[in-house]
Coordinates of C-alpha atoms in Angstrom, one line a residue:
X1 CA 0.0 0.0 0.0
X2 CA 1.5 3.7 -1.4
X3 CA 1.9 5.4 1.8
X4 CA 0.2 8.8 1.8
X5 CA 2.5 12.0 2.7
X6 CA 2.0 13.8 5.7
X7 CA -1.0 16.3 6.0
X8 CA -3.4 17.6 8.1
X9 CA -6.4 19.0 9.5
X10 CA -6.6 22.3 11.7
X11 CA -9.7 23.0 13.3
X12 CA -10.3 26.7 14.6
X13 CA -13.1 26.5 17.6
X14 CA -12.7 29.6 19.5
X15 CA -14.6 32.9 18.6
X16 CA -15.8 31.0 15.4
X17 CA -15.4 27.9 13.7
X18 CA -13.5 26.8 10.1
X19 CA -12.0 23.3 9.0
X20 CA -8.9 23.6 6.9
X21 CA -6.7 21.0 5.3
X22 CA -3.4 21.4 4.4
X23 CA -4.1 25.3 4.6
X24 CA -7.1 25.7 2.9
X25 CA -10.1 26.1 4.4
X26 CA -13.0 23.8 3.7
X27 CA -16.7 24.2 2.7
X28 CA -18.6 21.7 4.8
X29 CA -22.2 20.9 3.7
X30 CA -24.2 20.4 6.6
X31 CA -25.8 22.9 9.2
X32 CA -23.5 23.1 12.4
X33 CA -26.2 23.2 14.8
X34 CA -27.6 19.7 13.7
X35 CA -26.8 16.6 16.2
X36 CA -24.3 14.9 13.6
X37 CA -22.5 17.9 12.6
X38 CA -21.8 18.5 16.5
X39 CA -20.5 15.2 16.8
X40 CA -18.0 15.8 14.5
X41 CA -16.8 18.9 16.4
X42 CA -16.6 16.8 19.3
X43 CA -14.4 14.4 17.5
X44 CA -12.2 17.6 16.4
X45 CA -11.7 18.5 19.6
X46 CA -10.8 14.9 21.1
X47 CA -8.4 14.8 18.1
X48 CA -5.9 11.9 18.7
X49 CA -7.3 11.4 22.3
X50 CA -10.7 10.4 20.6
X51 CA -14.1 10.1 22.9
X52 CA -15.9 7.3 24.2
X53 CA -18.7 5.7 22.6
X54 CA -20.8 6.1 25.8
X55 CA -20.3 9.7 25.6
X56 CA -21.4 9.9 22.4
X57 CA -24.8 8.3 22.7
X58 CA -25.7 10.5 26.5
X59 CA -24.8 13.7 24.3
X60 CA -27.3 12.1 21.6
X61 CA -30.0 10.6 23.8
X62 CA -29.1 12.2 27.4
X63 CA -32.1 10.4 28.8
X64 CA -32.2 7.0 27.0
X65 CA -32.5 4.3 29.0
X66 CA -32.2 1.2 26.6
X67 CA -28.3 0.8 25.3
X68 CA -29.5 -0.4 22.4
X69 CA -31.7 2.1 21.0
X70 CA -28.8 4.7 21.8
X71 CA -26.3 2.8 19.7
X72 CA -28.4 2.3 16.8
X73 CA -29.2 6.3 16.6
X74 CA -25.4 7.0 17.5
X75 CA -24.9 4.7 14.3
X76 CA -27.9 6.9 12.1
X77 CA -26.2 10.2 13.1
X78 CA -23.4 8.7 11.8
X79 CA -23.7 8.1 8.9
X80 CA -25.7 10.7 8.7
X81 CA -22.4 12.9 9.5
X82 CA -20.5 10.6 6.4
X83 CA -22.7 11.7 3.8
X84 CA -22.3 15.4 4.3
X85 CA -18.3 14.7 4.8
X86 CA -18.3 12.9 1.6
X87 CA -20.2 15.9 -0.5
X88 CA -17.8 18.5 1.4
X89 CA -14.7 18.2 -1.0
X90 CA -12.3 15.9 1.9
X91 CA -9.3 14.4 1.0
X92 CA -9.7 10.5 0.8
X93 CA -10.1 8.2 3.6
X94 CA -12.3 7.6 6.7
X95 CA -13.8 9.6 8.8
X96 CA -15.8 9.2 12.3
X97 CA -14.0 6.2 13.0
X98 CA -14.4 3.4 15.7
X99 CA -12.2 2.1 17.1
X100 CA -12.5 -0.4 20.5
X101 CA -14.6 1.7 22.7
X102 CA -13.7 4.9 20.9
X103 CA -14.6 7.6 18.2
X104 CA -11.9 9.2 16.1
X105 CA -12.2 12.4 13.4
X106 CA -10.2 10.3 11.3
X107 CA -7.1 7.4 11.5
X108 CA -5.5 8.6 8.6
X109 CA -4.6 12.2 9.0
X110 CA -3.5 14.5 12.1
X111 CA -5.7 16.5 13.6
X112 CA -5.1 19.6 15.2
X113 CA -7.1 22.4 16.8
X114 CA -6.2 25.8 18.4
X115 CA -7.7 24.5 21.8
X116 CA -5.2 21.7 21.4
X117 CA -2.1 24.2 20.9
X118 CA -3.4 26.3 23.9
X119 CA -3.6 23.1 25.2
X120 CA 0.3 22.2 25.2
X121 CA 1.0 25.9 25.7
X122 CA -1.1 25.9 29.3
X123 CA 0.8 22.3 30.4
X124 CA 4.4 23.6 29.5
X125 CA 3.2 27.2 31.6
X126 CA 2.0 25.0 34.5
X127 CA 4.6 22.4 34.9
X128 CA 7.9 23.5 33.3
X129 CA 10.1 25.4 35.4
X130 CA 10.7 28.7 33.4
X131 CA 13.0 31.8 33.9
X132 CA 10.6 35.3 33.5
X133 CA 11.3 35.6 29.8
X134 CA 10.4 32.2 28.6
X135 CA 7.1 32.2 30.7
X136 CA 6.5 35.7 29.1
X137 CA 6.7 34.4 25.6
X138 CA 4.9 31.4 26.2
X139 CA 2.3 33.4 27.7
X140 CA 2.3 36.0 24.9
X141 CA 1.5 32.5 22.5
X142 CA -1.4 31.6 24.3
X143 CA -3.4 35.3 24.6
X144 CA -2.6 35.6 20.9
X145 CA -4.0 32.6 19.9
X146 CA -7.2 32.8 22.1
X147 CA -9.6 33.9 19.5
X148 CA -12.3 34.0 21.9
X149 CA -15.7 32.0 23.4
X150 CA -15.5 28.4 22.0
X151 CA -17.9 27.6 19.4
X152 CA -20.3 30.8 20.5
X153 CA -22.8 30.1 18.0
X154 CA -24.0 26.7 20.5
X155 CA -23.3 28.7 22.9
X156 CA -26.7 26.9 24.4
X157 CA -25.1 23.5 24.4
X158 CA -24.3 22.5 27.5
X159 CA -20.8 20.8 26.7
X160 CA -20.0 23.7 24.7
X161 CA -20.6 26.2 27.4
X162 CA -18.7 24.0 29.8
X163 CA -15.5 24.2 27.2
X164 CA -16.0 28.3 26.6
X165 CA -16.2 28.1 30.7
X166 CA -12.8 26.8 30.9
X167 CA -10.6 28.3 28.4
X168 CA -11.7 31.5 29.2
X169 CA -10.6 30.9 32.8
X170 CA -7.1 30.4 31.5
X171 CA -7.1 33.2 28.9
X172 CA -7.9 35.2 31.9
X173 CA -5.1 33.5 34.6
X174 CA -2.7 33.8 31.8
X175 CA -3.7 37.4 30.7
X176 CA -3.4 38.4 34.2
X177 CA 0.2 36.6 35.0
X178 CA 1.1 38.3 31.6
X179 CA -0.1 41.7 32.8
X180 CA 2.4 42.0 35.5
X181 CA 5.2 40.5 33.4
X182 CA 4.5 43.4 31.1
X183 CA 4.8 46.1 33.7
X184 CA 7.1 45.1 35.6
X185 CA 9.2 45.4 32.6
X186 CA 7.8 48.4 31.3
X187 CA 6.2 47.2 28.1
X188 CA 3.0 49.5 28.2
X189 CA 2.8 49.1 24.5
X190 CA 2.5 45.8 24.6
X191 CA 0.1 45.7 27.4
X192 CA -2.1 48.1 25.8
X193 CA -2.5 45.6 22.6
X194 CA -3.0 42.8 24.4
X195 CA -6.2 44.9 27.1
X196 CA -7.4 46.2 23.7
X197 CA -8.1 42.6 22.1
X198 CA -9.5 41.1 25.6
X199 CA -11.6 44.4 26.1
X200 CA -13.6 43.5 22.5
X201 CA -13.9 39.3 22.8
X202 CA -15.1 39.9 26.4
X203 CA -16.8 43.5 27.2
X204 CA -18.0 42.6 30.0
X205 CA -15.2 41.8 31.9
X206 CA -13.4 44.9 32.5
X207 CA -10.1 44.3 30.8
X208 CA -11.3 48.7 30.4
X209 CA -9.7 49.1 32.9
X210 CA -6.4 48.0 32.1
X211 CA -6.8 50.0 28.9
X212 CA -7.2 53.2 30.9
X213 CA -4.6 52.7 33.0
X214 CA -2.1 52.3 30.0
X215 CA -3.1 55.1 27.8
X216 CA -3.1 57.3 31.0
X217 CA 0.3 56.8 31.8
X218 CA 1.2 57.1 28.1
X219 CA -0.5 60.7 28.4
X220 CA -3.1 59.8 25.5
X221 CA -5.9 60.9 27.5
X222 CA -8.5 62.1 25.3
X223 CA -8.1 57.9 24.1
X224 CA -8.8 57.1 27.7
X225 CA -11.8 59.0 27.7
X226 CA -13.3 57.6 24.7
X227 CA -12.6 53.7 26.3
X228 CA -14.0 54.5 29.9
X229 CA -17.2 56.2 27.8
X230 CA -17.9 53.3 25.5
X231 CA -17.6 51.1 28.5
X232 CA -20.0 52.9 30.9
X233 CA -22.2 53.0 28.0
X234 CA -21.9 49.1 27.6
X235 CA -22.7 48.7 30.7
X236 CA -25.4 50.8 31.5
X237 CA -27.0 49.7 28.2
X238 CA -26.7 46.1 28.8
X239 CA -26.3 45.5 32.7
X240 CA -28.1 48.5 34.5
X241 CA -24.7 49.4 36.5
X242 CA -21.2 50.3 35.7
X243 CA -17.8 49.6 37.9
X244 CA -15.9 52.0 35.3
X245 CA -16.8 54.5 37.4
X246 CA -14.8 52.9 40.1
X247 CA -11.5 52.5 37.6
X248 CA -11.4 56.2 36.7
X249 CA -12.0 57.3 40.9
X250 CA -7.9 57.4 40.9
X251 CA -8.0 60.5 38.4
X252 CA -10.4 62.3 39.5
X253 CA -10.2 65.4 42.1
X254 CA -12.1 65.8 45.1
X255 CA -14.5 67.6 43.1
X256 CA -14.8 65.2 40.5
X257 CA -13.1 65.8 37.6
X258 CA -10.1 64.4 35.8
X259 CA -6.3 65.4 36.6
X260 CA -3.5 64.7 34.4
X261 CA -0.6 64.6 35.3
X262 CA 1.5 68.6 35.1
X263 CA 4.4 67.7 32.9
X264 CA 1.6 67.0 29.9
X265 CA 0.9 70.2 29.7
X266 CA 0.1 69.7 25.4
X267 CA -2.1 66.7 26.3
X268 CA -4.4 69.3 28.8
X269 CA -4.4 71.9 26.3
X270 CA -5.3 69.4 23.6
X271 CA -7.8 68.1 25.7
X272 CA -9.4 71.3 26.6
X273 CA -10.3 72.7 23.1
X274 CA -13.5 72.7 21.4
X275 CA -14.3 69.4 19.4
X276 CA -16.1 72.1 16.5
X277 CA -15.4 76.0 16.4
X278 CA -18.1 78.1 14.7
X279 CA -17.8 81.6 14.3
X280 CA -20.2 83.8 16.4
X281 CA -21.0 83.7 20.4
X282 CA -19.9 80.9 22.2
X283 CA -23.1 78.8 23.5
X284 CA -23.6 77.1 26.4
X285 CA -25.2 75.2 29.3
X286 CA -27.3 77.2 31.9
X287 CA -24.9 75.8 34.3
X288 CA -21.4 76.6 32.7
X289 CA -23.0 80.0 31.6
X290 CA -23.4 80.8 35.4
X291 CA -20.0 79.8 36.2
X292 CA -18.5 81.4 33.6
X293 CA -20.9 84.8 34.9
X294 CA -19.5 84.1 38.9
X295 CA -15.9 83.7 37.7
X296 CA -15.5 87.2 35.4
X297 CA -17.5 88.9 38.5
X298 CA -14.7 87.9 40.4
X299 CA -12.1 89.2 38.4
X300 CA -14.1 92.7 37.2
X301 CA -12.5 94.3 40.6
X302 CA -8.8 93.7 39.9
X303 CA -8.9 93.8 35.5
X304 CA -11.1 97.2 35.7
X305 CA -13.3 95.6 32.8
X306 CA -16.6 95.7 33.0
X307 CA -19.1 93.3 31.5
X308 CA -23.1 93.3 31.1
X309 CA -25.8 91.0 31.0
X310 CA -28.6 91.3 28.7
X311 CA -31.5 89.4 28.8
X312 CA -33.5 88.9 25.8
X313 CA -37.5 87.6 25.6
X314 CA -40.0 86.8 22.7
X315 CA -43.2 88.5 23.5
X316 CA -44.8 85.2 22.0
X317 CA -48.1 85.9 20.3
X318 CA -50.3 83.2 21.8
X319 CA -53.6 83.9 20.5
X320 CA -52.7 84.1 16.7
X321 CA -51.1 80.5 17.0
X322 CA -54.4 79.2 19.2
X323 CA -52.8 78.9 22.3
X324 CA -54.7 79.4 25.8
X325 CA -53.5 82.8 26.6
X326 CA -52.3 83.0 30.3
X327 CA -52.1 79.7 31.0
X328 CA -49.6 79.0 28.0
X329 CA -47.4 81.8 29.6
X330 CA -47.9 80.3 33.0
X331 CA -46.3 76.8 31.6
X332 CA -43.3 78.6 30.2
X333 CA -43.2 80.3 33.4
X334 CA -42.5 76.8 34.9
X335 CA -39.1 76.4 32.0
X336 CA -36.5 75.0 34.3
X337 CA -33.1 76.5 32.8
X338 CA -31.0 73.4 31.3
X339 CA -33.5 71.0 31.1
X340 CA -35.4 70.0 27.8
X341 CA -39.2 70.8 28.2
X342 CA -41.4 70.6 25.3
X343 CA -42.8 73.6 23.8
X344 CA -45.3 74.9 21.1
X345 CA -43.6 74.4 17.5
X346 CA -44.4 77.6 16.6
X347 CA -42.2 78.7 20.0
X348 CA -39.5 77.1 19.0
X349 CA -39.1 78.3 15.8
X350 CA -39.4 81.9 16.7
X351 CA -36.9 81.0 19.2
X352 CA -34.8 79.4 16.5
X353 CA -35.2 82.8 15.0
X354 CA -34.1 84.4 17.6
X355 CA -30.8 82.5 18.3
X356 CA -30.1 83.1 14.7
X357 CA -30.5 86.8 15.6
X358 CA -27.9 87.0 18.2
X359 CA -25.0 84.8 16.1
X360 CA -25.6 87.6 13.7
X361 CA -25.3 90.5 16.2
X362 CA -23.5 89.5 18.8
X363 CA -19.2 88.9 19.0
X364 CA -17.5 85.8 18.9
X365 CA -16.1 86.2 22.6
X366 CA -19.6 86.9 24.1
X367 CA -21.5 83.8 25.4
X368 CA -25.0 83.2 25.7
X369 CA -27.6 79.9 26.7
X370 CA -31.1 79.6 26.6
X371 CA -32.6 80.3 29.9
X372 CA -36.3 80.0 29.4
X373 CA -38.8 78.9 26.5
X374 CA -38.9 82.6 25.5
X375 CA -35.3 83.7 26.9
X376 CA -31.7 83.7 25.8
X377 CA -29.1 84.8 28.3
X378 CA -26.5 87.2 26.9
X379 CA -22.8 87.8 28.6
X380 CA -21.3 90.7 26.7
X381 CA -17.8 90.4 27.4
X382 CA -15.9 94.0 28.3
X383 CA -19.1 96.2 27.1
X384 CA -20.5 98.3 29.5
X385 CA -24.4 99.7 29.6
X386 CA -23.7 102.1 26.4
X387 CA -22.2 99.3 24.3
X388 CA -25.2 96.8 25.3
X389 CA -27.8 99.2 23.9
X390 CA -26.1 100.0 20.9
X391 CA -26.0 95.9 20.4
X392 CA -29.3 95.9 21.2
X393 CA -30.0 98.4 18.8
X394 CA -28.2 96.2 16.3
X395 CA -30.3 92.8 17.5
X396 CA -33.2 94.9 16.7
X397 CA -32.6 95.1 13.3
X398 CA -31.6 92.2 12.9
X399 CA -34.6 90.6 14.3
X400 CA -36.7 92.7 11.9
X401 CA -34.8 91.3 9.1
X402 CA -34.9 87.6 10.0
X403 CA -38.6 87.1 11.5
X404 CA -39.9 88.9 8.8
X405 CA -43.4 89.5 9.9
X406 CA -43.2 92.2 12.1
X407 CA -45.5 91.0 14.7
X408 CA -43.5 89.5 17.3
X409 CA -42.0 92.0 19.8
X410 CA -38.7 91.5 22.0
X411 CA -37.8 93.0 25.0
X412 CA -34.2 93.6 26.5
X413 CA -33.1 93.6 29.8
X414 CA -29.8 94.6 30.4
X415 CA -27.1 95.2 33.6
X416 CA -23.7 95.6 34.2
X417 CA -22.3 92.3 35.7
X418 CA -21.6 93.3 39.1
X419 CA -23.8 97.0 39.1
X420 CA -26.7 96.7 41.6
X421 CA -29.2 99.3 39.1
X422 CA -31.0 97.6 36.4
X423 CA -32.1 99.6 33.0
X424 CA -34.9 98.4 30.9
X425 CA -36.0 99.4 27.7
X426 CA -38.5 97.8 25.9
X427 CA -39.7 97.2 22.2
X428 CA -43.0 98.9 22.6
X429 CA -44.1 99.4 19.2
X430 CA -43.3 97.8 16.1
X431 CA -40.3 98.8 15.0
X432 CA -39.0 100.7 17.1
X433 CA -36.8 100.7 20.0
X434 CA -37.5 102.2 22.9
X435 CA -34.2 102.7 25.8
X436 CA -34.9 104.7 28.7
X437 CA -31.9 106.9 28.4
X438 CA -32.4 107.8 24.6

């Protein structure tokens, strides 16, 4: 008999499954959630060791009682499993072999699987005695080949789930082990890659934090923030909770935000500009708008630079868009700055309108956020009372030109920043501007 020259099958059964032979990957013919087909991984997975016949038939018919009846559909399956292996383009020979009390893939060729190289990897990291750089290559070999939860489209089979059970324990011993390898020696880089792949075959598990801790030190912080963000979200989405919060607790302050550290200055500087600059005002939240108010307050005293606040209102017309009169004004009386309420369409466009108004009239170092459902909050940065009504004066026009209809009247309440006296004037008639000092 020619003897045949030495080939083999590979098997991939974690994070997926494909059969190749000799290196190219094979198109198999039958469903892999059927009975027979998952024999045949079984046998893949035994590979030389092959599996008992007994095994076989409680995985087939877990509760049959008569030994005979669970042979003869052991046998079915069987052949069953032939048929598609004979249509699937296999090299010749015989497959799903018996042999004594056991199964086998196949007699004629090697079989190998990447749970079988992680396999030899995990007994030569448990049992040989290494020096720190062997074990760290070995262990490098087995995260890399981990591909992730064995066979997870059965995940629902019990036997599966009990194999995805255990090698994920030892991806995760290993991982760990590996971890401090990696910074004891310094290898952040490394340690980074290897976070970044366990973070996306197992989310939940909190390899995130790992992540965060490397690109933190590295100074890539705006990174950081985008990896504890998607994890919170992951977690909140899918769980109800998040322990991310707990991760990031070592950079924040007492008052709850993020430090970095001083000698990356670029990164905070990076980190601290806007995402998008528009020309015009600069908008904000009600909250960072009063901040930003309370801390150039402070500093009027000492620069000598004054600055005024000008609030601006739609006199909406309520009656010609059929609303209720005092009891629509009394709901927008109830507008909590900062938080989304909802509002008559017609309101919001007018208001739209009006926003539209101040980026046109308004200077690019000003800053303004919408206080009510008929307000807008201006800071006019370095203009005193004067220079607010001649920007008011300008707003005015400005309105006139955008609404267009000529109905809707604005009114303008203005201050100096710190000044105790508050001047109104008021847009009494159509078109015309009324200030109490003109």
């Amino acid at each position: 008999m020619e003897e045949r020259p030495y080939t083999q099958f590979y098997a991939r059964l974690l994070g997926g499954f494909s059969l190749s032979f000799n290196g190219e990957k094979l198109q198999l013919a039958g469903h892999i959630q059927t009975k027979y087909m998952q024999l045949m991984l079984m046998l893949l997975k035994a590979g030389k060791s092959g599996i008992e016949q007994k095994k076989l038939i409680q995985f087939l018919r877990p509760d049959e009682a008569d030994l005979g009846k669970g042979l003869n559909n052991l046998r079915q399956q069987v052949y069953l499993l032939r048929r598609v292996l004979d249509k699937s383009g296999l090299p010749p020979g015989k497959y799903i072999v018996p042999k004594q009390s056991l199964y086998f893939f196949s007699l004629d060729y090697e079989v190998d699987t990447d749970t079988a190289r992680l396999d030899r990897l995990s007994y030569r990291i448990r049992n040989e005695t290494l020096d720190e750089e062997t074990r760290k290559q070995l262990l490098l070999q087995f995260c890399r080949l981990y591909g992730g939860e064995f066979l997870p489209m059965l995940g629902g089979e019990e036997w599966v789930a009990l194999e995805s059970a255990y090698y994920q324990k030892l991806y995760f011993d290993y991982l760990t082990d590996l971890c401090g390898i990696l910074k004891r020696q310094g290898e952040t880089e490394k340690l980074l890659e290897l976070c970044t792949i366990a973070s996306q075959l197992h989310p939940y598990d909190e390899w995130q934090a790992v992540q965060i801790d490397c690109l933190m030190s590295m100074h890539r912080y705006k990174e950081a923030l985008k990896v504890y963000e998607e994890a919170t979200g992951i977690f909140y989405q899918e769980l109800g909770l998040s322990s991310m919060d707990q991760v990031m607790a070592k950079y924040r302050n007492a008052e709850g935000q993020l430090y970095y550290a001083a000698s990356a200055i670029t990164g905070i500087k990076e980190a601290l500009q806007e995402d998008n600059i528009f020309d015009g005002p600069y908008c904000c939240s009600y909250p960072s708008f009063v901040d930003i108010y309370r801390v150039l307050v402070r500093m009027e005293e000492r620069s000598k630079r004054v600055h005024t606040l000008m609030i601006c209102t739609l006199d909406y017309s309520w009656e010609d868009a059929g609303g209720q009169g005092n009891a629509e004004k009394d709901h927008l009386s109830d507008f909590t700055p900062g938080v989304n309420q909802e509002l008559p369409p017609e309101l919001e466009r007018k208001m739209e309108l009006l926003r539209q108004t101040l980026l046109s009239g308004i200077r690019s170092e000003d800053v303004y956020t919408r206080y009510s459902g008929n307000q807008f909050l201006v800071l006019l940065i370095g203009a005193n009372e004067t220079n607010g009504r001649m920007i008011a004066k300008r707003l005015e026009n400005n309105w006139l030109r955008i609404s267009g209809d000529g109905n809707t009247k604005i009114e303008f309440t203005v201050q100096q920043a710190d000044g105790p006296k508050i001047e109104e004037w008021k847009h009494e008639e159509k078109g015309k501007l009324h200030c109490p000092c003109c």
